[in-house]
Amino acid sequence: MNRLEIPKTHPRYDNLMQRERLVQFYYKGIVTISGLISHGRGEAFDYLLGEKSQPFSILAEKVSLAKVLGSRSPVISVNGNVTALADDAIIDVAKKYGIKVEANIFHWSQGRIEKIVDHFRDKGLEILGKNQTERIPGLEHDRGRCERNGIYAADTVIVPLEDGDRVEALRRMGKFVIAIDLNPLSRSARAANVTIVDDVKRTFENILKLNPDENKNEINEFDNDKNLKEAMSFIAHRLETLDWKLEL
Amino acid sequence: MNRLEIPKTHPRYDNLMQRERLVQFYYKGIVTISGLISHGRGEAFDYLLGEKSQPFSILAEKVSLAKVLGSRSPVISVNGNVTALADDAIIDVAKKYGIKVEANIFHWSQGRIEKIVDHFRDKGLEILGKNQTERIPGLEHDRGRCERNGIYAADTVIVPLEDGDRVEALRRMGKFVIAIDLNPLSRSARAANVTIVDDVKRTFENILKLNPDENKNEINEFDNDKNLKEAMSFIAHRLETLDWKLEL
């Protein structure tokens, strides 16, 4: 199904448009084959979440914004799928709060890093990634590449749609890690300090609308395991009570 | 990750090999881009099912075999993903019981149909699909194509990993439809007469091992809605009780 065939009134318009973008960015060389399969996994979990931000999503988003604004040097890490799905919303958040963005990819290649950096530059945001001379210890050579003034020096890193290994390696470096992952059971979700169980585009759009002066106190009270368990209970309850009109 | 990097002892070896096959068949022109994304959705649900056949899966498989063996003209419909994931197991079942197989694809092209038919022929099974002169009413022109002596004339059709529209259209033709779908909430799952909530390869491997003389009585007692609800409850319970060592 291509874009022109999807009416805006379609109940799953956003979801279908996201899939369309993934495919476009695959052809641009920004998204990989395994990124397409990962997106399908995300779609399944988003479907189980009702394809909207839930209270446990919003809470983690509030805590994340407060944490980022209290950090010395926060960085948002972006990979191919994140670029395809949430480029505009990330640019808005990065500009509003002056947060650095760095391209970081699982299947590393200089060409793909440059495509991501150039994509953001063409949309008006300079991001890091072309000079990854440092390494995240514990990750295989190329996968660990990062910039000295970017993720390497960051105190807080936001890692959307990221592999569990990278989250664990960043934590071992002493960084505060905020994961964005639709699967509350993933290793990333469990390894992060704060896990936002939400779609990556919705997450940054929500963060943009938050009042930065509120929610500062919520950091201290926040319990990530408890919040993840609420996400799992939500999905479990939904499976038990879902009406038959919904479809994937 | 490529095949050589996956040790057979890896706890998710089967799952990773399936993903590898999907990618190989994408490059062969048998699997489509949207097939890759669909596979990711399937992976998520299989993960929630514990990546193994559950009692509700086996029950539906027993009922399906009994139904197929009691049918005048059963046909197994295969698309690109099904070919990539379960070709050998389908060939074994089709040969053991003399069941026809027909290639049927969502994004129709003569070239892709021929690739699927040729793939099965190269592995030793002649299947239908190259002469689709009939139509399934209610489906868009090319999507409805089917062979006169295949799906068009079938009384029972097994449709693995299939779109809900096709399941509904086949039912309107009066056929008995057996769906294989890892998502118990999908429209296919709900529209079918019997829904096997299981991986497609495991399904055909299980069917091959069943004793065809048993289970004939289970058809009359089988309640598909009840069985689907058991699948949903199973996933819900698993989400509430899953230990933290599992990962996606």
JSON list of N, CA and C in Angstrom, two decimals, chain B residues 107-172:
[
{"chain": "B", "resi": 107, "resn": "HIS", "atom": "N", "xyz": [0.93, -8.83, -2.85]},
{"chain": "B", "resi": 107, "resn": "HIS", "atom": "CA", "xyz": [1.41, -7.90, -3.89]},
{"chain": "B", "resi": 107, "resn": "HIS", "atom": "C", "xyz": [1.72, -8.75, -5.12]},
{"chain": "B", "resi": 108, "resn": "TRP", "atom": "N", "xyz": [0.68, -8.95, -5.96]},
{"chain": "B", "resi": 108, "resn": "TRP", "atom": "CA", "xyz": [0.78, -9.91, -7.04]},
{"chain": "B", "resi": 108, "resn": "TRP", "atom": "C", "xyz": [1.73, -9.47, -8.13]},
{"chain": "B", "resi": 109, "resn": "SER", "atom": "N", "xyz": [2.55, -10.40, -8.59]},
{"chain": "B", "resi": 109, "resn": "SER", "atom": "CA", "xyz": [3.27, -10.20, -9.85]},
{"chain": "B", "resi": 109, "resn": "SER", "atom": "C", "xyz": [3.52, -11.60, -10.42]},
{"chain": "B", "resi": 110, "resn": "GLN", "atom": "N", "xyz": [3.44, -11.69, -11.74]},
{"chain": "B", "resi": 110, "resn": "GLN", "atom": "CA", "xyz": [3.66, -12.99, -12.38]},
{"chain": "B", "resi": 110, "resn": "GLN", "atom": "C", "xyz": [5.05, -13.50, -12.03]},
{"chain": "B", "resi": 111, "resn": "GLY", "atom": "N", "xyz": [6.02, -12.57, -12.00]},
{"chain": "B", "resi": 111, "resn": "GLY", "atom": "CA", "xyz": [7.40, -12.96, -11.73]},
{"chain": "B", "resi": 111, "resn": "GLY", "atom": "C", "xyz": [7.56, -13.58, -10.35]},
{"chain": "B", "resi": 112, "resn": "ARG", "atom": "N", "xyz": [6.91, -12.98, -9.37]},
{"chain": "B", "resi": 112, "resn": "ARG", "atom": "CA", "xyz": [7.09, -13.50, -8.02]},
{"chain": "B", "resi": 112, "resn": "ARG", "atom": "C", "xyz": [6.36, -14.83, -7.85]},
{"chain": "B", "resi": 113, "resn": "ILE", "atom": "N", "xyz": [5.17, -14.94, -8.45]},
{"chain": "B", "resi": 113, "resn": "ILE", "atom": "CA", "xyz": [4.45, -16.23, -8.44]},
{"chain": "B", "resi": 113, "resn": "ILE", "atom": "C", "xyz": [5.35, -17.33, -9.04]},
{"chain": "B", "resi": 114, "resn": "GLU", "atom": "N", "xyz": [5.98, -16.99, -10.17]},
{"chain": "B", "resi": 114, "resn": "GLU", "atom": "CA", "xyz": [6.81, -18.00, -10.84]},
{"chain": "B", "resi": 114, "resn": "GLU", "atom": "C", "xyz": [8.01, -18.39, -9.98]},
{"chain": "B", "resi": 115, "resn": "LYS", "atom": "N", "xyz": [8.59, -17.41, -9.30]},
{"chain": "B", "resi": 115, "resn": "LYS", "atom": "CA", "xyz": [9.73, -17.71, -8.43]},
{"chain": "B", "resi": 115, "resn": "LYS", "atom": "C", "xyz": [9.32, -18.68, -7.31]},
{"chain": "B", "resi": 116, "resn": "ILE", "atom": "N", "xyz": [8.13, -18.47, -6.76]},
{"chain": "B", "resi": 116, "resn": "ILE", "atom": "CA", "xyz": [7.67, -19.36, -5.68]},
{"chain": "B", "resi": 116, "resn": "ILE", "atom": "C", "xyz": [7.41, -20.77, -6.24]},
{"chain": "B", "resi": 117, "resn": "VAL", "atom": "N", "xyz": [6.69, -20.83, -7.36]},
{"chain": "B", "resi": 117, "resn": "VAL", "atom": "CA", "xyz": [6.39, -22.14, -7.96]},
{"chain": "B", "resi": 117, "resn": "VAL", "atom": "C", "xyz": [7.69, -22.87, -8.32]},
{"chain": "B", "resi": 118, "resn": "ASP", "atom": "N", "xyz": [8.63, -22.13, -8.91]},
{"chain": "B", "resi": 118, "resn": "ASP", "atom": "CA", "xyz": [9.90, -22.74, -9.31]},
{"chain": "B", "resi": 118, "resn": "ASP", "atom": "C", "xyz": [10.71, -23.19, -8.09]},
{"chain": "B", "resi": 119, "resn": "HIS", "atom": "N", "xyz": [10.63, -22.41, -7.03]},
{"chain": "B", "resi": 119, "resn": "HIS", "atom": "CA", "xyz": [11.36, -22.78, -5.80]},
{"chain": "B", "resi": 119, "resn": "HIS", "atom": "C", "xyz": [10.87, -24.14, -5.29]},
{"chain": "B", "resi": 120, "resn": "PHE", "atom": "N", "xyz": [9.55, -24.32, -5.26]},
{"chain": "B", "resi": 120, "resn": "PHE", "atom": "CA", "xyz": [9.01, -25.60, -4.78]},
{"chain": "B", "resi": 120, "resn": "PHE", "atom": "C", "xyz": [9.34, -26.73, -5.78]},
{"chain": "B", "resi": 121, "resn": "ARG", "atom": "N", "xyz": [9.26, -26.42, -7.07]},
{"chain": "B", "resi": 121, "resn": "ARG", "atom": "CA", "xyz": [9.59, -27.45, -8.06]},
{"chain": "B", "resi": 121, "resn": "ARG", "atom": "C", "xyz": [11.04, -27.90, -7.92]},
{"chain": "B", "resi": 122, "resn": "ASP", "atom": "N", "xyz": [11.93, -26.93, -7.70]},
{"chain": "B", "resi": 122, "resn": "ASP", "atom": "CA", "xyz": [13.35, -27.27, -7.51]},
{"chain": "B", "resi": 122, "resn": "ASP", "atom": "C", "xyz": [13.57, -28.15, -6.28]},
{"chain": "B", "resi": 123, "resn": "LYS", "atom": "N", "xyz": [12.65, -28.03, -5.31]},
{"chain": "B", "resi": 123, "resn": "LYS", "atom": "CA", "xyz": [12.77, -28.85, -4.10]},
{"chain": "B", "resi": 123, "resn": "LYS", "atom": "C", "xyz": [11.94, -30.14, -4.21]},
{"chain": "B", "resi": 124, "resn": "GLY", "atom": "N", "xyz": [11.35, -30.36, -5.38]},
{"chain": "B", "resi": 124, "resn": "GLY", "atom": "CA", "xyz": [10.70, -31.65, -5.60]},
{"chain": "B", "resi": 124, "resn": "GLY", "atom": "C", "xyz": [9.19, -31.68, -5.49]},
{"chain": "B", "resi": 125, "resn": "LEU", "atom": "N", "xyz": [8.53, -30.51, -5.41]},
{"chain": "B", "resi": 125, "resn": "LEU", "atom": "CA", "xyz": [7.07, -30.51, -5.35]},
{"chain": "B", "resi": 125, "resn": "LEU", "atom": "C", "xyz": [6.50, -29.55, -6.41]},
{"chain": "B", "resi": 126, "resn": "GLU", "atom": "N", "xyz": [5.64, -30.10, -7.27]},
{"chain": "B", "resi": 126, "resn": "GLU", "atom": "CA", "xyz": [4.94, -29.25, -8.23]},
{"chain": "B", "resi": 126, "resn": "GLU", "atom": "C", "xyz": [3.79, -28.56, -7.52]},
{"chain": "B", "resi": 127, "resn": "ILE", "atom": "N", "xyz": [3.73, -27.26, -7.59]},
{"chain": "B", "resi": 127, "resn": "ILE", "atom": "CA", "xyz": [2.59, -26.56, -6.97]},
{"chain": "B", "resi": 127, "resn": "ILE", "atom": "C", "xyz": [1.88, -25.71, -8.01]},
{"chain": "B", "resi": 128, "resn": "LEU", "atom": "N", "xyz": [0.66, -25.30, -7.67]},
{"chain": "B", "resi": 128, "resn": "LEU", "atom": "CA", "xyz": [-0.16, -24.48, -8.56]},
{"chain": "B", "resi": 128, "resn": "LEU", "atom": "C", "xyz": [0.19, -23.00, -8.40]},
{"chain": "B", "resi": 129, "resn": "GLY", "atom": "N", "xyz": [-0.25, -22.20, -9.37]},
{"chain": "B", "resi": 129, "resn": "GLY", "atom": "CA", "xyz": [-0.07, -20.76, -9.25]},
{"chain": "B", "resi": 129, "resn": "GLY", "atom": "C", "xyz": [0.22, -20.06, -10.57]},
{"chain": "B", "resi": 130, "resn": "LYS", "atom": "N", "xyz": [0.74, -20.81, -11.54]},
{"chain": "B", "resi": 130, "resn": "LYS", "atom": "CA", "xyz": [1.10, -20.14, -12.80]},
{"chain": "B", "resi": 130, "resn": "LYS", "atom": "C", "xyz": [-0.09, -19.92, -13.73]},
{"chain": "B", "resi": 131, "resn": "ASN", "atom": "N", "xyz": [-1.20, -20.55, -13.43]},
{"chain": "B", "resi": 131, "resn": "ASN", "atom": "CA", "xyz": [-2.37, -20.42, -14.32]},
{"chain": "B", "resi": 131, "resn": "ASN", "atom": "C", "xyz": [-3.59, -19.94, -13.55]},
{"chain": "B", "resi": 132, "resn": "GLN", "atom": "N", "xyz": [-3.48, -18.77, -12.97]},
{"chain": "B", "resi": 132, "resn": "GLN", "atom": "CA", "xyz": [-4.56, -18.28, -12.12]},
{"chain": "B", "resi": 132, "resn": "GLN", "atom": "C", "xyz": [-5.58, -17.52, -12.96]},
{"chain": "B", "resi": 133, "resn": "THR", "atom": "N", "xyz": [-6.48, -18.29, -13.57]},
{"chain": "B", "resi": 133, "resn": "THR", "atom": "CA", "xyz": [-7.47, -17.69, -14.48]},
{"chain": "B", "resi": 133, "resn": "THR", "atom": "C", "xyz": [-8.78, -17.36, -13.76]},
{"chain": "B", "resi": 134, "resn": "GLU", "atom": "N", "xyz": [-8.96, -17.84, -12.53]},
{"chain": "B", "resi": 134, "resn": "GLU", "atom": "CA", "xyz": [-10.19, -17.54, -11.79]},
{"chain": "B", "resi": 134, "resn": "GLU", "atom": "C", "xyz": [-9.94, -16.41, -10.80]},
{"chain": "B", "resi": 135, "resn": "ARG", "atom": "N", "xyz": [-11.03, -15.97, -10.17]},
{"chain": "B", "resi": 135, "resn": "ARG", "atom": "CA", "xyz": [-10.92, -14.87, -9.20]},
{"chain": "B", "resi": 135, "resn": "ARG", "atom": "C", "xyz": [-11.69, -15.21, -7.92]},
{"chain": "B", "resi": 136, "resn": "ILE", "atom": "N", "xyz": [-11.12, -14.80, -6.79]},
{"chain": "B", "resi": 136, "resn": "ILE", "atom": "CA", "xyz": [-11.86, -14.84, -5.52]},
{"chain": "B", "resi": 136, "resn": "ILE", "atom": "C", "xyz": [-12.69, -13.56, -5.48]},
{"chain": "B", "resi": 137, "resn": "PRO", "atom": "N", "xyz": [-14.04, -13.66, -5.48]},
{"chain": "B", "resi": 137, "resn": "PRO", "atom": "CA", "xyz": [-14.84, -12.43, -5.50]},
{"chain": "B", "resi": 137, "resn": "PRO", "atom": "C", "xyz": [-14.58, -11.58, -4.26]},
{"chain": "B", "resi": 138, "resn": "GLY", "atom": "N", "xyz": [-14.59, -10.26, -4.45]},
{"chain": "B", "resi": 138, "resn": "GLY", "atom": "CA", "xyz": [-14.45, -9.36, -3.31]},
{"chain": "B", "resi": 138, "resn": "GLY", "atom": "C", "xyz": [-13.03, -8.91, -3.05]},
{"chain": "B", "resi": 139, "resn": "LEU", "atom": "N", "xyz": [-12.07, -9.49, -3.76]},
{"chain": "B", "resi": 139, "resn": "LEU", "atom": "CA", "xyz": [-10.69, -9.00, -3.64]},
{"chain": "B", "resi": 139, "resn": "LEU", "atom": "C", "xyz": [-10.34, -8.24, -4.90]},
{"chain": "B", "resi": 140, "resn": "GLU", "atom": "N", "xyz": [-9.53, -7.23, -4.74]},
{"chain": "B", "resi": 140, "resn": "GLU", "atom": "CA", "xyz": [-9.05, -6.42, -5.86]},
{"chain": "B", "resi": 140, "resn": "GLU", "atom": "C", "xyz": [-8.47, -7.35, -6.94]},
{"chain": "B", "resi": 141, "resn": "HIS", "atom": "N", "xyz": [-8.64, -6.94, -8.20]},
{"chain": "B", "resi": 141, "resn": "HIS", "atom": "CA", "xyz": [-8.35, -7.80, -9.37]},
{"chain": "B", "resi": 141, "resn": "HIS", "atom": "C", "xyz": [-7.19, -8.81, -9.17]},
{"chain": "B", "resi": 142, "resn": "ASP", "atom": "N", "xyz": [-5.95, -8.31, -9.13]},
{"chain": "B", "resi": 142, "resn": "ASP", "atom": "CA", "xyz": [-4.82, -9.23, -9.09]},
{"chain": "B", "resi": 142, "resn": "ASP", "atom": "C", "xyz": [-4.75, -10.04, -7.81]},
{"chain": "B", "resi": 143, "resn": "ARG", "atom": "N", "xyz": [-5.16, -9.42, -6.70]},
{"chain": "B", "resi": 143, "resn": "ARG", "atom": "CA", "xyz": [-5.07, -10.12, -5.42]},
{"chain": "B", "resi": 143, "resn": "ARG", "atom": "C", "xyz": [-6.00, -11.33, -5.37]},
{"chain": "B", "resi": 144, "resn": "GLY", "atom": "N", "xyz": [-7.06, -11.30, -6.18]},
{"chain": "B", "resi": 144, "resn": "GLY", "atom": "CA", "xyz": [-8.04, -12.38, -6.15]},
{"chain": "B", "resi": 144, "resn": "GLY", "atom": "C", "xyz": [-7.72, -13.55, -7.05]},
{"chain": "B", "resi": 145, "resn": "ARG", "atom": "N", "xyz": [-6.64, -13.46, -7.79]},
{"chain": "B", "resi": 145, "resn": "ARG", "atom": "CA", "xyz": [-6.32, -14.51, -8.75]},
{"chain": "B", "resi": 145, "resn": "ARG", "atom": "C", "xyz": [-6.14, -15.87, -8.08]},
{"chain": "B", "resi": 146, "resn": "CYS", "atom": "N", "xyz": [-6.70, -16.90, -8.69]},
{"chain": "B", "resi": 146, "resn": "CYS", "atom": "CA", "xyz": [-6.46, -18.26, -8.19]},
{"chain": "B", "resi": 146, "resn": "CYS", "atom": "C", "xyz": [-6.70, -19.27, -9.30]},
{"chain": "B", "resi": 147, "resn": "GLU", "atom": "N", "xyz": [-6.23, -20.48, -9.09]},
{"chain": "B", "resi": 147, "resn": "GLU", "atom": "CA", "xyz": [-6.35, -21.51, -10.14]},
{"chain": "B", "resi": 147, "resn": "GLU", "atom": "C", "xyz": [-7.68, -22.25, -10.04]},
{"chain": "B", "resi": 148, "resn": "ARG", "atom": "N", "xyz": [-8.22, -22.55, -11.19]},
{"chain": "B", "resi": 148, "resn": "ARG", "atom": "CA", "xyz": [-9.51, -23.24, -11.28]},
{"chain": "B", "resi": 148, "resn": "ARG", "atom": "C", "xyz": [-9.50, -24.57, -10.51]},
{"chain": "B", "resi": 149, "resn": "ASN", "atom": "N", "xyz": [-8.40, -25.30, -10.64]},
{"chain": "B", "resi": 149, "resn": "ASN", "atom": "CA", "xyz": [-8.33, -26.60, -9.96]},
{"chain": "B", "resi": 149, "resn": "ASN", "atom": "C", "xyz": [-7.62, -26.53, -8.61]},
{"chain": "B", "resi": 150, "resn": "GLY", "atom": "N", "xyz": [-7.37, -25.30, -8.18]},
{"chain": "B", "resi": 150, "resn": "GLY", "atom": "CA", "xyz": [-6.69, -25.13, -6.90]},
{"chain": "B", "resi": 150, "resn": "GLY", "atom": "C", "xyz": [-7.63, -24.50, -5.89]},
{"chain": "B", "resi": 151, "resn": "ILE", "atom": "N", "xyz": [-7.29, -23.29, -5.45]},
{"chain": "B", "resi": 151, "resn": "ILE", "atom": "CA", "xyz": [-8.09, -22.63, -4.42]},
{"chain": "B", "resi": 151, "resn": "ILE", "atom": "C", "xyz": [-9.53, -22.41, -4.86]},
{"chain": "B", "resi": 152, "resn": "TYR", "atom": "N", "xyz": [-9.73, -22.12, -6.16]},
{"chain": "B", "resi": 152, "resn": "TYR", "atom": "CA", "xyz": [-11.09, -21.83, -6.64]},
{"chain": "B", "resi": 152, "resn": "TYR", "atom": "C", "xyz": [-12.04, -23.00, -6.36]},
{"chain": "B", "resi": 153, "resn": "ALA", "atom": "N", "xyz": [-11.56, -24.21, -6.57]},
{"chain": "B", "resi": 153, "resn": "ALA", "atom": "CA", "xyz": [-12.41, -25.39, -6.39]},
{"chain": "B", "resi": 153, "resn": "ALA", "atom": "C", "xyz": [-12.29, -26.03, -5.01]},
{"chain": "B", "resi": 154, "resn": "ALA", "atom": "N", "xyz": [-11.40, -25.52, -4.19]},
{"chain": "B", "resi": 154, "resn": "ALA", "atom": "CA", "xyz": [-11.14, -26.17, -2.89]},
{"chain": "B", "resi": 154, "resn": "ALA", "atom": "C", "xyz": [-12.35, -26.07, -1.96]},
{"chain": "B", "resi": 155, "resn": "ASP", "atom": "N", "xyz": [-12.52, -27.09, -1.13]},
{"chain": "B", "resi": 155, "resn": "ASP", "atom": "CA", "xyz": [-13.52, -26.98, -0.06]},
{"chain": "B", "resi": 155, "resn": "ASP", "atom": "C", "xyz": [-12.87, -26.48, 1.25]},
{"chain": "B", "resi": 156, "resn": "THR", "atom": "N", "xyz": [-11.60, -26.81, 1.42]},
{"chain": "B", "resi": 156, "resn": "THR", "atom": "CA", "xyz": [-10.87, -26.38, 2.62]},
{"chain": "B", "resi": 156, "resn": "THR", "atom": "C", "xyz": [-9.56, -25.74, 2.17]},
{"chain": "B", "resi": 157, "resn": "VAL", "atom": "N", "xyz": [-9.27, -24.55, 2.72]},
{"chain": "B", "resi": 157, "resn": "VAL", "atom": "CA", "xyz": [-8.03, -23.86, 2.36]},
{"chain": "B", "resi": 157, "resn": "VAL", "atom": "C", "xyz": [-7.25, -23.53, 3.63]},
{"chain": "B", "resi": 158, "resn": "ILE", "atom": "N", "xyz": [-5.97, -23.89, 3.63]},
{"chain": "B", "resi": 158, "resn": "ILE", "atom": "CA", "xyz": [-5.08, -23.51, 4.74]},
{"chain": "B", "resi": 158, "resn": "ILE", "atom": "C", "xyz": [-4.34, -22.26, 4.30]},
{"chain": "B", "resi": 159, "resn": "VAL", "atom": "N", "xyz": [-4.54, -21.16, 5.04]},
{"chain": "B", "resi": 159, "resn": "VAL", "atom": "CA", "xyz": [-3.91, -19.89, 4.67]},
{"chain": "B", "resi": 159, "resn": "VAL", "atom": "C", "xyz": [-2.99, -19.42, 5.79]},
{"chain": "B", "resi": 160, "resn": "PRO", "atom": "N", "xyz": [-1.69, -19.71, 5.68]},
{"chain": "B", "resi": 160, "resn": "PRO", "atom": "CA", "xyz": [-0.76, -19.24, 6.70]},
{"chain": "B", "resi": 160, "resn": "PRO", "atom": "C", "xyz": [-0.38, -17.78, 6.44]},
{"chain": "B", "resi": 161, "resn": "LEU", "atom": "N", "xyz": [-0.20, -17.00, 7.50]},
{"chain": "B", "resi": 161, "resn": "LEU", "atom": "CA", "xyz": [0.33, -15.63, 7.41]},
{"chain": "B", "resi": 161, "resn": "LEU", "atom": "C", "xyz": [-0.41, -14.84, 6.35]},
{"chain": "B", "resi": 162, "resn": "GLU", "atom": "N", "xyz": [-1.71, -14.82, 6.45]},
{"chain": "B", "resi": 162, "resn": "GLU", "atom": "CA", "xyz": [-2.50, -14.24, 5.37]},
{"chain": "B", "resi": 162, "resn": "GLU", "atom": "C", "xyz": [-3.30, -13.04, 5.86]},
{"chain": "B", "resi": 163, "resn": "ASP", "atom": "N", "xyz": [-3.60, -12.16, 4.93]},
{"chain": "B", "resi": 163, "resn": "ASP", "atom": "CA", "xyz": [-4.38, -10.97, 5.20]},
{"chain": "B", "resi": 163, "resn": "ASP", "atom": "C", "xyz": [-5.84, -11.32, 5.54]},
{"chain": "B", "resi": 164, "resn": "GLY", "atom": "N", "xyz": [-6.43, -10.54, 6.44]},
{"chain": "B", "resi": 164, "resn": "GLY", "atom": "CA", "xyz": [-7.81, -10.78, 6.85]},
{"chain": "B", "resi": 164, "resn": "GLY", "atom": "C", "xyz": [-8.80, -10.72, 5.70]},
{"chain": "B", "resi": 165, "resn": "ASP", "atom": "N", "xyz": [-8.56, -9.82, 4.74]},
{"chain": "B", "resi": 165, "resn": "ASP", "atom": "CA", "xyz": [-9.46, -9.70, 3.58]},
{"chain": "B", "resi": 165, "resn": "ASP", "atom": "C", "xyz": [-9.59, -11.01, 2.83]},
{"chain": "B", "resi": 166, "resn": "ARG", "atom": "N", "xyz": [-8.46, -11.68, 2.66]},
{"chain": "B", "resi": 166, "resn": "ARG", "atom": "CA", "xyz": [-8.49, -12.92, 1.89]},
{"chain": "B", "resi": 166, "resn": "ARG", "atom": "C", "xyz": [-9.23, -14.01, 2.66]},
{"chain": "B", "resi": 167, "resn": "VAL", "atom": "N", "xyz": [-9.01, -14.06, 3.95]},
{"chain": "B", "resi": 167, "resn": "VAL", "atom": "CA", "xyz": [-9.72, -15.05, 4.77]},
{"chain": "B", "resi": 167, "resn": "VAL", "atom": "C", "xyz": [-11.23, -14.82, 4.67]},
{"chain": "B", "resi": 168, "resn": "GLU", "atom": "N", "xyz": [-11.63, -13.55, 4.80]},
{"chain": "B", "resi": 168, "resn": "GLU", "atom": "CA", "xyz": [-13.07, -13.24, 4.74]},
{"chain": "B", "resi": 168, "resn": "GLU", "atom": "C", "xyz": [-13.65, -13.57, 3.37]},
{"chain": "B", "resi": 169, "resn": "ALA", "atom": "N", "xyz": [-12.90, -13.25, 2.32]},
{"chain": "B", "resi": 169, "resn": "ALA", "atom": "CA", "xyz": [-13.39, -13.50, 0.96]},
{"chain": "B", "resi": 169, "resn": "ALA", "atom": "C", "xyz": [-13.53, -15.00, 0.70]},
{"chain": "B", "resi": 170, "resn": "LEU", "atom": "N", "xyz": [-12.59, -15.79, 1.20]},
{"chain": "B", "resi": 170, "resn": "LEU", "atom": "CA", "xyz": [-12.67, -17.25, 1.03]},
{"chain": "B", "resi": 170, "resn": "LEU", "atom": "C", "xyz": [-13.86, -17.81, 1.80]},
{"chain": "B", "resi": 171, "resn": "ARG", "atom": "N", "xyz": [-14.12, -17.24, 2.97]},
{"chain": "B", "resi": 171, "resn": "ARG", "atom": "CA", "xyz": [-15.28, -17.71, 3.74]},
{"chain": "B", "resi": 171, "resn": "ARG", "atom": "C", "xyz": [-16.57, -17.39, 3.00]},
{"chain": "B", "resi": 172, "resn": "ARG", "atom": "N", "xyz": [-16.64, -16.18, 2.40]},
{"chain": "B", "resi": 172, "resn": "ARG", "atom": "CA", "xyz": [-17.85, -15.82, 1.65]},
{"chain": "B", "resi": 172, "resn": "ARG", "atom": "C", "xyz": [-18.07, -16.76, 0.46]}
]
